[in-house]
Tab-separated table of C-alpha atoms and ligand atoms in Angstrom:
chain	number	residue	atom	x	y	z
A	1	UNK	CA	0.000	0.000	0.000
A	2	UNK	CA	2.730	2.416	1.021
A	3	UNK	CA	4.724	1.484	-2.050
A	4	UNK	CA	1.781	1.876	-4.384
A	5	UNK	CA	0.674	5.111	-2.812
A	6	UNK	CA	3.777	7.104	-3.563
A	7	UNK	CA	3.977	6.737	-7.353
A	8	UNK	CA	0.210	7.052	-7.574
A	9	UNK	CA	0.428	10.379	-5.837
A	10	UNK	CA	3.155	11.568	-8.127
A	11	UNK	CA	1.089	10.487	-11.112
A	12	UNK	CA	-1.876	12.384	-9.661
A	13	UNK	CA	0.013	15.626	-9.147
A	14	UNK	CA	1.853	15.552	-12.465
A	15	UNK	CA	-1.109	16.692	-14.593
A	16	UNK	CA	-1.666	19.561	-12.167
A	17	UNK	CA	1.968	20.603	-12.457
A	18	UNK	CA	1.727	20.440	-16.235
A	19	UNK	CA	-1.425	22.553	-16.122
A	20	UNK	CA	0.302	25.104	-13.933
A	21	UNK	CA	3.212	25.314	-16.352
A	22	UNK	CA	0.781	25.662	-19.267
A	23	UNK	CA	-1.194	28.321	-17.409
A	24	UNK	CA	2.033	30.170	-16.797
A	25	UNK	CA	2.913	30.220	-20.477
A	26	UNK	CA	-0.617	31.137	-21.506
A	27	UNK	CA	-0.498	34.142	-19.188
A	28	UNK	CA	2.943	35.048	-20.392
A	29	UNK	CA	1.591	35.131	-23.942
A	30	UNK	CA	-1.461	37.270	-23.183
A	31	UNK	CA	-1.534	40.389	-25.338
A	32	UNK	CA	0.123	43.631	-24.332
A	33	UNK	CA	-1.412	46.645	-26.080
A	34	UNK	CA	1.523	48.890	-25.161
A	35	UNK	CA	3.916	46.544	-26.887
A	36	UNK	CA	1.640	46.085	-29.913
A	37	UNK	CA	1.277	49.842	-30.496
A	38	UNK	CA	4.944	50.560	-29.786
A	39	UNK	CA	5.710	49.140	-33.226
A	40	UNK	CA	3.771	51.972	-34.866
A	41	UNK	CA	5.180	55.472	-34.208
A	42	UNK	CA	2.049	57.115	-35.675
A	43	UNK	CA	0.093	55.849	-32.641
A	44	UNK	CA	2.631	56.890	-30.010
A	45	UNK	CA	0.413	59.593	-28.461
A	46	UNK	CA	-2.607	57.301	-28.331
A	47	UNK	CA	-0.409	54.620	-26.805
A	48	UNK	CA	1.001	57.029	-24.249
A	49	UNK	CA	-2.456	58.043	-23.066
A	50	UNK	CA	-3.646	54.449	-22.825
A	51	UNK	CA	-0.874	53.986	-20.289
A	52	UNK	CA	-1.428	57.257	-18.431
A	53	UNK	CA	-5.156	56.579	-18.043
A	54	UNK	CA	-4.494	52.957	-16.975
A	55	UNK	CA	-6.664	51.774	-19.851
A	56	UNK	CA	-3.759	49.675	-21.142
A	57	UNK	CA	-4.020	47.389	-18.132
A	58	UNK	CA	-7.755	47.100	-18.641
A	59	UNK	CA	-7.208	46.139	-22.292
A	60	UNK	CA	-4.567	43.550	-21.417
A	61	UNK	CA	-6.831	41.993	-18.826
A	62	UNK	CA	-9.628	41.394	-21.307
A	63	UNK	CA	-10.014	39.134	-24.295
A	64	UNK	CA	-12.341	39.601	-27.262
A	65	UNK	CA	-11.680	43.273	-27.556
A	66	UNK	CA	-11.131	45.835	-30.311
A	67	UNK	CA	-9.006	48.923	-29.878
A	68	UNK	CA	-9.865	51.765	-32.280
A	69	UNK	CA	-6.603	53.675	-32.392
A	70	UNK	CA	-6.195	57.145	-33.866
A	71	UNK	CA	-2.971	58.638	-35.153
A	72	UNK	CA	-0.994	61.417	-33.527
A	73	UNK	CA	-2.718	64.163	-35.544
A	74	UNK	CA	-6.158	63.024	-34.384
A	75	UNK	CA	-4.872	62.810	-30.823
A	76	UNK	CA	-3.556	66.404	-30.979
A	77	UNK	CA	-7.007	67.746	-31.725
A	78	UNK	CA	-8.345	65.851	-28.721
A	79	UNK	CA	-5.543	67.081	-26.479
A	80	UNK	CA	-6.167	70.660	-27.652
A	81	UNK	CA	-9.411	70.523	-25.658
A	82	UNK	CA	-7.379	70.286	-22.433
A	83	UNK	CA	-9.725	67.797	-20.834
A	84	UNK	CA	-9.009	66.622	-17.312
A	85	UNK	CA	-7.455	63.169	-17.226
A	86	UNK	CA	-10.619	61.355	-16.139
A	87	UNK	CA	-12.586	62.863	-19.037
A	88	UNK	CA	-9.783	61.870	-21.372
A	89	UNK	CA	-10.043	58.385	-19.951
A	90	UNK	CA	-13.760	58.318	-20.689
A	91	UNK	CA	-13.218	59.516	-24.250
A	92	UNK	CA	-10.530	56.915	-24.913
A	93	UNK	CA	-12.533	54.158	-23.243
A	94	UNK	CA	-15.251	54.796	-25.840
A	95	UNK	CA	-12.657	53.617	-28.392
A	96	UNK	CA	-12.280	50.209	-26.819
A	97	UNK	CA	-15.002	47.881	-28.072
A	98	UNK	CA	-15.882	44.813	-26.059
A	99	UNK	CA	-16.067	42.562	-29.098
A	100	UNK	CA	-13.658	41.381	-31.755
A	101	UNK	CA	-13.868	43.328	-35.029
A	102	UNK	CA	-11.159	42.890	-37.612
A	103	UNK	CA	-11.327	44.303	-41.162
A	104	UNK	CA	-13.133	41.216	-42.419
A	105	UNK	CA	-15.779	41.235	-39.734
A	106	UNK	CA	-16.336	44.984	-40.141
A	107	UNK	CA	-17.151	44.518	-43.806
A	108	UNK	CA	-19.538	41.659	-43.074
A	109	UNK	CA	-21.773	43.294	-40.495
A	110	UNK	CA	-25.268	41.798	-40.662
A	111	UNK	CA	-27.801	44.270	-42.038
A	112	UNK	CA	-25.069	46.869	-42.373
A	113	UNK	CA	-25.055	48.094	-38.796
A	114	UNK	CA	-23.864	46.819	-35.449
A	115	UNK	CA	-23.922	48.211	-31.966
A	116	UNK	CA	-20.810	47.553	-29.887
A	117	UNK	CA	-20.566	48.020	-26.123
A	118	UNK	CA	-17.402	49.811	-25.081
A	119	UNK	CA	-15.206	50.046	-22.044
A	120	UNK	CA	-16.873	53.414	-21.350
A	121	UNK	CA	-20.086	51.473	-20.864
A	122	UNK	CA	-18.338	48.863	-18.756
A	123	UNK	CA	-16.780	51.334	-16.329
A	124	UNK	CA	-20.257	52.472	-15.386
A	125	UNK	CA	-19.472	56.097	-16.195
A	126	UNK	CA	-21.685	56.146	-19.272
A	127	UNK	CA	-25.269	57.196	-18.665
A	128	UNK	CA	-27.955	55.423	-20.700
A	129	UNK	CA	-26.701	54.031	-23.968
A	130	UNK	CA	-23.930	56.591	-24.438
A	131	UNK	CA	-21.331	53.882	-23.951
A	132	UNK	CA	-22.219	52.141	-27.210
A	133	UNK	CA	-20.693	52.673	-30.628
A	134	UNK	CA	-22.706	52.286	-33.799
A	135	UNK	CA	-20.716	50.707	-36.627
A	136	UNK	CA	-22.226	51.133	-40.095
A	137	UNK	CA	-21.251	49.662	-43.443
A	138	UNK	CA	-21.514	52.468	-45.979
A	139	UNK	CA	-21.346	52.761	-49.757
A	140	UNK	CA	-18.042	52.027	-51.428
A	141	UNK	CA	-16.773	49.731	-48.701
A	142	UNK	CA	-16.515	52.500	-46.130
A	143	UNK	CA	-17.182	51.656	-42.495
A	144	UNK	CA	-18.372	54.459	-40.230
A	145	UNK	CA	-18.096	54.728	-36.449
A	146	UNK	CA	-20.269	56.932	-34.255
A	147	UNK	CA	-21.514	56.980	-30.692
A	148	UNK	CA	-24.997	55.476	-30.602
A	149	UNK	CA	-27.788	57.940	-31.414
A	150	UNK	CA	-25.348	60.453	-32.815
A	151	UNK	CA	-26.727	62.075	-35.934
A	152	UNK	CA	-23.621	62.151	-38.023
A	153	UNK	CA	-20.868	59.724	-38.824
A	154	UNK	CA	-17.547	61.491	-38.733
A	155	UNK	CA	-15.016	58.728	-38.074
A	156	UNK	CA	-14.170	55.991	-40.546
A	157	UNK	CA	-12.263	52.738	-40.556
A	158	UNK	CA	-8.761	53.333	-41.966
A	159	UNK	CA	-7.006	50.000	-41.648
A	160	UNK	CA	-6.433	46.950	-39.557
A	161	UNK	CA	-3.288	47.419	-37.490
A	162	UNK	CA	-2.817	44.098	-35.762
A	163	UNK	CA	-4.958	41.235	-34.647
A	164	UNK	CA	-4.591	38.187	-32.456
A	165	UNK	CA	-7.596	36.248	-33.603
A	166	UNK	CA	-10.601	36.607	-31.341
A	167	UNK	CA	-8.473	37.978	-28.490
A	168	UNK	CA	-7.595	41.478	-29.575
A	169	UNK	CA	-7.955	43.449	-32.775
A	170	UNK	CA	-6.264	46.808	-33.165
A	171	UNK	CA	-7.691	48.944	-35.959
A	172	UNK	CA	-7.181	52.539	-36.974
A	173	UNK	CA	-10.096	54.949	-37.306
A	174	UNK	CA	-9.758	58.397	-38.837
A	175	UNK	CA	-10.877	60.555	-35.902
A	176	UNK	CA	-11.732	60.567	-32.240
A	177	UNK	CA	-15.419	59.680	-31.786
A	178	UNK	CA	-17.327	62.790	-30.846
A	179	UNK	CA	-19.048	62.330	-27.498
A	180	UNK	CA	-20.069	65.244	-25.352
A	181	UNK	CA	-21.034	62.840	-22.615
A	182	UNK	CA	-17.657	61.144	-22.459
A	183	UNK	CA	-15.821	64.463	-22.631
A	184	UNK	CA	-17.986	66.080	-19.955
A	185	UNK	CA	-16.277	66.384	-16.622
A	186	UNK	CA	-17.398	63.320	-14.667
A	187	UNK	CA	-19.426	64.114	-11.619
A	188	UNK	CA	-17.464	63.862	-8.408
A	189	UNK	CA	-17.685	60.447	-6.817
A	190	UNK	CA	-19.958	61.784	-4.085
A	191	UNK	CA	-22.524	62.470	-6.800
A	192	UNK	CA	-22.513	58.813	-7.807
A	193	UNK	CA	-25.623	57.203	-6.398
A	194	UNK	CA	-24.329	53.820	-5.320
A	195	UNK	CA	-27.593	51.950	-5.439
A	196	UNK	CA	-28.557	53.301	-8.860
A	197	UNK	CA	-25.118	52.451	-10.213
A	198	UNK	CA	-25.539	48.891	-8.937
A	199	UNK	CA	-29.132	48.598	-10.164
A	200	UNK	CA	-28.186	49.678	-13.652
A	201	UNK	CA	-25.542	46.995	-13.984
A	202	UNK	CA	-26.905	43.660	-12.867
A	203	UNK	CA	-26.979	44.093	-9.094
A	204	UNK	CA	-30.513	45.403	-8.726
A	205	UNK	CA	-31.634	42.856	-6.154
A	206	UNK	CA	-28.740	43.680	-3.850
A	207	UNK	CA	-29.269	47.430	-4.360
A	208	UNK	CA	-33.016	47.171	-3.699
A	209	UNK	CA	-32.340	45.180	-0.553
A	210	UNK	CA	-29.863	47.808	0.579
A	211	UNK	CA	-32.492	50.507	0.064
A	212	UNK	CA	-34.783	48.709	2.531
A	213	UNK	CA	-32.194	49.212	5.295
A	214	UNK	CA	-31.586	52.972	5.344
A	215	UNK	CA	-28.837	52.669	7.973
A	216	UNK	CA	-26.809	50.306	5.838
A	217	UNK	CA	-27.396	52.353	2.701
A	218	UNK	CA	-26.190	55.464	4.483
A	219	UNK	CA	-23.064	53.689	5.707
A	220	UNK	CA	-22.252	52.781	2.120
A	221	UNK	CA	-23.095	56.162	0.611
A	222	UNK	CA	-21.282	58.144	3.313
A	223	UNK	CA	-18.157	56.076	2.866
A	224	UNK	CA	-17.742	56.866	-0.816
A	225	UNK	CA	-15.822	60.108	-0.342
A	226	UNK	CA	-13.180	58.504	1.804
A	227	UNK	CA	-12.727	55.495	-0.472
A	228	UNK	CA	-14.932	52.462	-0.880
A	229	UNK	CA	-14.975	49.084	-2.541
A	230	UNK	CA	-18.256	47.244	-2.923
A	231	UNK	CA	-18.579	43.582	-3.845
A	232	UNK	CA	-22.111	43.031	-5.027
A	233	UNK	CA	-23.573	39.602	-5.710
A	234	UNK	CA	-25.216	39.461	-9.135
A	235	UNK	CA	-29.008	39.351	-9.332
A	236	UNK	CA	-29.577	35.589	-9.744
A	237	UNK	CA	-27.323	34.867	-6.821
A	238	UNK	CA	-28.736	37.393	-4.407
A	239	UNK	CA	-32.299	36.538	-5.396
A	240	UNK	CA	-31.698	32.892	-4.515
A	241	UNK	CA	-30.275	34.005	-1.189
A	242	UNK	CA	-33.278	36.169	-0.210
A	243	UNK	CA	-35.117	33.462	1.788
A	244	UNK	CA	-32.033	33.037	3.966
A	245	UNK	CA	-31.607	36.795	4.189
A	246	UNK	CA	-35.182	37.297	5.342
A	247	UNK	CA	-34.507	34.818	8.126
A	248	UNK	CA	-31.827	37.072	9.635
A	249	UNK	CA	-32.519	39.461	12.518
A	250	UNK	CA	-32.610	43.186	11.743
A	251	UNK	CA	-29.048	43.533	12.998
A	252	UNK	CA	-27.994	40.495	11.002
A	253	UNK	CA	-29.447	41.968	7.820
A	254	UNK	CA	-27.507	45.197	8.297
A	255	UNK	CA	-24.301	43.301	9.023
A	256	UNK	CA	-24.762	40.982	6.058
A	257	UNK	CA	-25.171	43.934	3.691
A	258	UNK	CA	-22.330	45.934	5.222
A	259	UNK	CA	-20.149	42.848	4.994
A	260	UNK	CA	-20.128	43.434	1.214
A	261	UNK	CA	-18.387	46.795	1.505
A	262	UNK	CA	-14.782	47.631	2.336
A	263	UNK	CA	-13.952	51.151	3.526
A	264	UNK	CA	-10.945	51.499	1.204
A	265	UNK	CA	-10.677	52.005	-2.523
A	266	UNK	CA	-9.140	48.889	-4.084
A	267	UNK	CA	-8.392	48.774	-7.786
A	268	UNK	CA	-8.281	45.361	-9.442
A	269	UNK	CA	-4.493	45.648	-9.563
A	270	UNK	CA	-4.362	46.274	-5.802
A	271	UNK	CA	-6.658	43.357	-5.116
A	272	UNK	CA	-4.437	41.117	-7.199
A	273	UNK	CA	-1.220	42.209	-5.557
A	274	UNK	CA	-2.367	42.690	-1.957
A	275	UNK	CA	-3.823	39.402	-0.855
A	276	UNK	CA	-4.789	39.057	2.772
A	277	UNK	CA	-7.417	39.717	5.410
A	278	UNK	CA	-9.709	42.662	4.813
A	279	UNK	CA	-12.013	44.424	7.245
A	280	UNK	CA	-15.486	45.377	6.082
A	281	UNK	CA	-18.086	48.005	6.872
A	282	UNK	CA	-19.613	45.472	9.273
A	283	UNK	CA	-16.422	45.100	11.285
A	284	UNK	CA	-17.046	46.252	14.836
A	285	UNK	CA	-14.521	45.452	17.512
A	286	UNK	CA	-14.832	41.842	18.565
A	287	UNK	CA	-17.178	41.068	15.699
A	288	UNK	CA	-14.549	40.901	13.048
A	289	UNK	CA	-16.656	40.379	9.955
A	290	UNK	CA	-13.563	40.103	7.804
A	291	UNK	CA	-12.682	37.983	4.783
A	292	UNK	CA	-9.567	37.004	2.903
A	293	UNK	CA	-8.673	38.223	-0.547
A	294	UNK	CA	-6.812	35.537	-2.421
A	295	UNK	CA	-5.620	35.280	-6.007
A	296	UNK	CA	-6.665	32.164	-7.842
A	297	UNK	CA	-4.812	32.270	-11.123
A	298	UNK	CA	-6.171	35.227	-13.061
A	299	UNK	CA	-9.158	35.478	-10.730
A	300	UNK	CA	-9.482	37.197	-7.412
A	301	UNK	CA	-11.448	35.307	-4.778
A	302	UNK	CA	-12.964	36.450	-1.507
A	303	UNK	CA	-12.893	33.747	1.122
A	304	UNK	CA	-14.961	33.675	4.251
A	305	UNK	CA	-14.819	30.667	6.545
A	306	UNK	CA	-17.955	29.455	4.814
A	307	UNK	CA	-17.867	30.425	1.181
A	308	UNK	CA	-15.412	31.384	-1.545
A	309	UNK	CA	-16.727	33.972	-3.979
A	310	UNK	CA	-15.066	35.041	-7.189
A	311	UNK	CA	-14.950	38.538	-8.644
A	312	UNK	CA	-16.699	38.235	-11.986
A	313	UNK	CA	-16.668	41.791	-13.268
A	314	UNK	CA	-15.977	45.456	-12.704
A	315	UNK	CA	-19.073	47.544	-12.484
A	316	UNK	CA	-17.340	50.800	-11.675
A	317	UNK	CA	-13.734	51.650	-10.966
A	318	UNK	CA	-13.021	55.291	-10.489
A	319	UNK	CA	-10.865	56.220	-7.532
A	320	UNK	CA	-12.138	56.541	-4.749
A	321	UNK	CA	-14.975	54.120	-5.590
A	322	UNK	CA	-14.821	50.611	-7.013
A	323	UNK	CA	-17.773	48.256	-7.426
A	324	UNK	CA	-17.192	44.650	-8.452
A	325	UNK	CA	-19.667	41.877	-9.123
A	326	UNK	CA	-19.204	38.561	-7.340
A	327	UNK	CA	-20.701	35.130	-7.998
A	328	UNK	CA	-21.703	34.231	-4.451
A	329	UNK	CA	-23.113	35.959	-1.426
A	330	UNK	CA	-20.398	36.508	1.175
A	331	UNK	CA	-21.429	34.647	4.310
A	332	UNK	CA	-19.689	35.832	7.478
A	333	UNK	CA	-18.964	33.187	10.098
A	334	UNK	CA	-20.445	35.584	12.643
A	335	UNK	CA	-23.898	34.988	11.121
A	336	UNK	CA	-23.699	31.582	9.491
A	337	UNK	CA	-22.482	28.318	10.885
A	338	UNK	CA	-19.796	26.572	8.899
A	339	UNK	CA	-20.687	23.008	8.067
A	340	UNK	CA	-18.383	20.592	9.836
A	341	UNK	CA	-16.021	19.251	7.199
A	342	UNK	CA	-17.364	15.816	6.414
A	343	UNK	CA	-14.601	13.338	5.595
A	344	UNK	CA	-15.129	11.756	2.193
A	345	UNK	CA	-16.991	8.537	2.933
A	346	UNK	CA	-15.062	5.470	1.865
A	347	UNK	CA	-16.954	3.946	-1.056
A	348	UNK	CA	-18.725	0.723	-0.237
A	349	UNK	CA	-17.880	-2.250	-2.477
A	350	UNK	CA	-21.156	-1.652	-4.330
A	351	UNK	CA	-20.238	1.900	-5.135
A	352	UNK	CA	-16.759	0.844	-6.084
A	353	UNK	CA	-18.175	-1.629	-8.582
A	354	UNK	CA	-20.053	1.297	-10.014
A	355	UNK	CA	-16.902	3.326	-10.142
A	356	UNK	CA	-16.446	3.866	-13.883
A	357	UNK	CA	-19.861	5.456	-14.127
A	358	UNK	CA	-19.398	7.310	-10.853
A	359	UNK	CA	-16.006	8.719	-11.699
A	360	UNK	CA	-17.144	9.870	-15.108
A	361	UNK	CA	-19.949	11.784	-13.473
A	362	UNK	CA	-17.549	13.359	-11.067
A	363	UNK	CA	-15.232	14.436	-13.867
A	364	UNK	CA	-18.077	16.000	-15.775
A	365	UNK	CA	-19.100	17.921	-12.722
A	366	UNK	CA	-15.588	19.182	-12.211
A	367	UNK	CA	-15.326	20.303	-15.814
A	368	UNK	CA	-18.505	22.295	-15.667
A	369	UNK	CA	-17.878	23.755	-12.266
A	370	UNK	CA	-16.414	27.117	-13.376
A	371	UNK	CA	-19.601	27.846	-15.274
A	372	UNK	CA	-21.668	26.563	-12.385
A	373	UNK	CA	-20.022	28.798	-9.908
A	374	UNK	CA	-20.288	31.713	-12.275
A	375	UNK	CA	-24.034	31.783	-12.421
A	376	UNK	CA	-25.515	29.286	-10.053
A	377	UNK	CA	-27.269	30.656	-7.037
A	378	UNK	CA	-24.601	28.891	-5.059
A	379	UNK	CA	-25.056	30.879	-1.949
A	380	UNK	CA	-25.732	27.974	0.326
A	381	UNK	CA	-23.119	27.508	2.992
A	382	UNK	CA	-23.497	23.756	2.834
A	383	UNK	CA	-22.666	23.672	-0.822
A	384	UNK	CA	-19.417	21.812	-0.945
A	385	UNK	CA	-17.965	21.360	2.489
A	386	UNK	CA	-14.996	19.412	1.147
A	387	UNK	CA	-13.964	22.258	-1.116
A	388	UNK	CA	-14.455	24.844	1.569
A	389	UNK	CA	-12.028	23.109	3.898
A	390	UNK	CA	-9.536	22.726	1.150
A	391	UNK	CA	-9.825	26.403	0.316
A	392	UNK	CA	-9.124	27.520	3.832
A	393	UNK	CA	-6.063	25.434	3.743
A	394	UNK	CA	-4.834	25.731	0.196
A	395	UNK	CA	-1.977	23.330	0.653
A	396	UNK	CA	-4.157	20.319	1.222
A	397	UNK	CA	-6.221	20.899	-1.868
A	398	UNK	CA	-4.562	18.466	-4.259
A	399	UNK	CA	-3.636	15.967	-1.596
A	400	UNK	CA	-7.206	15.701	-0.360
A	401	UNK	CA	-8.629	15.077	-3.798
A	402	UNK	CA	-5.717	12.844	-4.760
A	403	UNK	CA	-6.266	10.744	-1.687
A	404	UNK	CA	-9.982	10.327	-2.379
A	405	UNK	CA	-9.257	9.163	-5.898
A	406	UNK	CA	-6.527	6.918	-4.579
A	407	UNK	CA	-8.927	5.162	-2.237
A	408	UNK	CA	-11.302	4.740	-5.149
A	409	UNK	CA	-8.523	3.325	-7.363
A	410	UNK	CA	-7.413	0.841	-4.749
A	411	UNK	CA	-10.981	-0.320	-4.142
A	412	UNK	CA	-11.472	-0.699	-7.860
A	413	UNK	CA	-8.310	-2.743	-8.059
A	414	UNK	CA	-9.414	-4.993	-5.222
A	415	UNK	CA	-12.781	-5.542	-6.869
A	416	UNK	CA	-11.153	-6.297	-10.213
A	417	UNK	CA	-8.762	-8.802	-8.635
A	418	UNK	CA	-11.657	-10.507	-6.842
B	1	NAG	C1	-5.899	34.511	-26.173
B	1	NAG	O1	-6.020	34.810	-24.795
B	1	NAG	C2	-5.967	33.677	-23.961
B	1	NAG	C3	-6.232	34.129	-22.553
B	1	NAG	O2	-5.378	35.181	-22.189
B	1	NAG	C4	-4.607	33.006	-24.097
B	1	NAG	O3	-4.577	31.847	-23.319
B	1	NAG	C5	-4.382	32.635	-25.568
B	1	NAG	O4	-3.094	32.124	-25.707
B	1	NAG	C6	-4.554	33.854	-26.428
B	1	NAG	N1	-4.495	33.447	-27.840
B	1	NAG	C7	-3.504	33.827	-28.618
B	1	NAG	C8	-3.603	33.348	-30.031
B	1	NAG	O5	-2.602	34.531	-28.218
B	2	NAG	C1	3.695	45.651	-21.735
B	2	NAG	O1	4.794	46.110	-22.495
B	2	NAG	C2	5.401	47.288	-21.966
B	2	NAG	C3	6.463	47.732	-22.970
B	2	NAG	O2	7.135	46.639	-23.506
B	2	NAG	C4	5.978	46.994	-20.592
B	2	NAG	O3	6.556	48.158	-20.040
B	2	NAG	C5	4.842	46.527	-19.689
B	2	NAG	O4	5.345	46.164	-18.422
B	2	NAG	C6	4.113	45.339	-20.310
B	2	NAG	N1	2.958	45.034	-19.503
B	2	NAG	C7	2.687	43.804	-19.089
B	2	NAG	C8	1.458	43.646	-18.275
B	2	NAG	O5	3.400	42.850	-19.366
B	3	NAG	C1	-31.858	42.031	-40.595
B	3	NAG	O1	-32.952	42.621	-41.273
B	3	NAG	C2	-34.039	41.751	-41.453
B	3	NAG	C3	-35.078	42.438	-42.302
B	3	NAG	O2	-35.189	43.799	-41.972
B	3	NAG	C4	-34.582	41.355	-40.085
B	3	NAG	O3	-35.661	40.469	-40.203
B	3	NAG	C5	-33.478	40.688	-39.287
B	3	NAG	O4	-33.938	40.416	-37.953
B	3	NAG	C6	-32.259	41.590	-39.198
B	3	NAG	N1	-31.182	40.852	-38.557
B	3	NAG	C7	-30.455	41.374	-37.563
B	3	NAG	C8	-29.387	40.501	-37.016
B	3	NAG	O5	-30.645	42.512	-37.125
B	4	NAG	C1	-26.666	53.355	-36.514
B	4	NAG	O1	-26.339	54.198	-37.615
B	4	NAG	C2	-27.168	54.012	-38.768
B	4	NAG	C3	-26.656	54.916	-39.841
B	4	NAG	O2	-26.515	56.235	-39.394
B	4	NAG	C4	-28.609	54.324	-38.399
B	4	NAG	O3	-29.428	54.038	-39.515
B	4	NAG	C5	-29.032	53.442	-37.217
B	4	NAG	O4	-30.326	53.785	-36.814
B	4	NAG	C6	-28.079	53.629	-36.055
B	4	NAG	N1	-28.455	52.718	-35.001
B	4	NAG	C7	-28.547	53.109	-33.737
B	4	NAG	C8	-28.981	52.058	-32.787
B	4	NAG	O5	-28.283	54.238	-33.380
B	5	NAG	C1	-30.151	56.785	-4.842
B	5	NAG	O1	-31.245	56.488	-5.673
B	5	NAG	C2	-32.309	55.817	-5.002
B	5	NAG	C3	-33.382	55.451	-5.989
B	5	NAG	O2	-33.042	55.810	-7.284
B	5	NAG	C4	-32.851	56.703	-3.896
B	5	NAG	O3	-33.901	56.024	-3.225
B	5	NAG	C5	-31.733	57.011	-2.939
B	5	NAG	O4	-32.193	57.880	-1.928
B	5	NAG	C6	-30.562	57.649	-3.659
B	5	NAG	N1	-29.470	57.798	-2.719
B	5	NAG	C7	-28.829	58.946	-2.571
B	5	NAG	C8	-27.753	58.971	-1.560
B	5	NAG	O5	-29.064	59.944	-3.243
B	6	NAG	C1	-35.072	29.999	8.811
B	6	NAG	O1	-34.844	29.737	10.193
B	6	NAG	C2	-35.521	28.586	10.676
B	6	NAG	C3	-35.309	28.493	12.157
B	6	NAG	O2	-33.969	28.721	12.502
B	6	NAG	C4	-35.041	27.363	9.933
B	6	NAG	O3	-35.716	26.237	10.356
B	6	NAG	C5	-35.262	27.558	8.431
B	6	NAG	O4	-34.729	26.473	7.704
B	6	NAG	C6	-34.605	28.833	7.966
B	6	NAG	N1	-34.931	29.070	6.573
B	6	NAG	C7	-33.993	29.312	5.657
B	6	NAG	C8	-34.484	29.543	4.267
B	6	NAG	O5	-32.807	29.381	5.919
């Protein structure tokens, strides 16, 4: 047994190591817009301002994206307006389309017109539909670009600059897209109505719930000036959690909501580089109400003793306020009991005989789990006790699973021999 166990373990861990190495190389080969544009001196100003406004990082983080670059002459006329940096950021973010359009795709737009969401939309700074760009196929093979609902088309496709298929396409357009909204000075962060911002971007249930507890809403809104990060569970997830929420005491409800806010502004880059324990708006002396921020590959996870949630999107990120969407409700141990970690039951001979079928099922479940966790209302604390324990104690993760499989293998072997 001892002898068999060792090589089996090595064999179990090897694929994981290989995956890690692969993941490393995949990340290393992710696109870098700064480097792509550096090859073209005519885009040097555009490139410079992508860096200054931190949009470059945002572009590198995303896949399936199109950057509509303009040359230095077009940039000069934008810079002549002497916009403050955050307005400049808004204007440039309107030039980053959240879909892949290369020259071929632009000339094949169904029905001659397409509406593309932009990074301006995604940052939450764009009111209404002002964050969308209308792309129109025109006579003579021309392709026009204009902010949605704008009367006139003034910017045209010039050429494809570089493309990494379906990840990033860099194209040149003739002019900066005219948008009074993007160029307008953004309202100060205090003027941002937190709950409306959340409601407008997929966190309506959480926002509506917050509005029912004026104390909690005030805590959030008052904190914005001094810096604030909100992690809001997306609608499906929070909706599924409502029965449990309604079961809480008044104080518990307030704490649960305030547990989703952190009284410091944290950009995605900060979250990725500063892992560790984080206090929340609910933290009050002995009642810690904290959670742990932990990188998980490219993702950032928030771990309570009971649940591990993943950041799934950025709803707003404008210093001093950041709002991120998460795929699970954060359950503080102060309000919810952690399930005792149940040891994996040793399979009975019957189950072991069934193993091929059983293990296939298990594999399938594992493969689909990222999608599951992304949109399932997986707010229940009792969801996967085994995983939760492993998460609290990262080091045992592979060993635990490896050991379970090992037991299964050995049982299978015994059954086969018999
Ligand atoms: C596209 O992006 C993904 C994720 O960053 C990466 O793994 C893949 O290698 C990229 N594809 C190409 C062709 O670079
Ligand atoms: C992208 O490339 C630029 C210039 O080569 C470099 O300074 C920057 O660190 C790179 N960014 C990333 C995320 O690799
Ligand atoms: C294209 O136009 C036709 C006819 O006007 C319409 O039925 C169809 O839904 C349109 N397709 C798209 C993708 O907009
Ligand atoms: C997009 O532009 C075309 C051409 O100007 C126009 O016919 C169409 O209505 C526009 N679509 C939207 C949604 O603004
Ligand atoms: C934000 O908007 C909601 C509804 O739109 C309103 O009830 C709430 O009072 C507003 N909050 C602030 C701080 O203005
Ligand atoms: C609400 O609390 C009661 C009593 O503690 C419990 O029996 C019930 O299962 C809870 N309901 C939900 C949805 O958590």
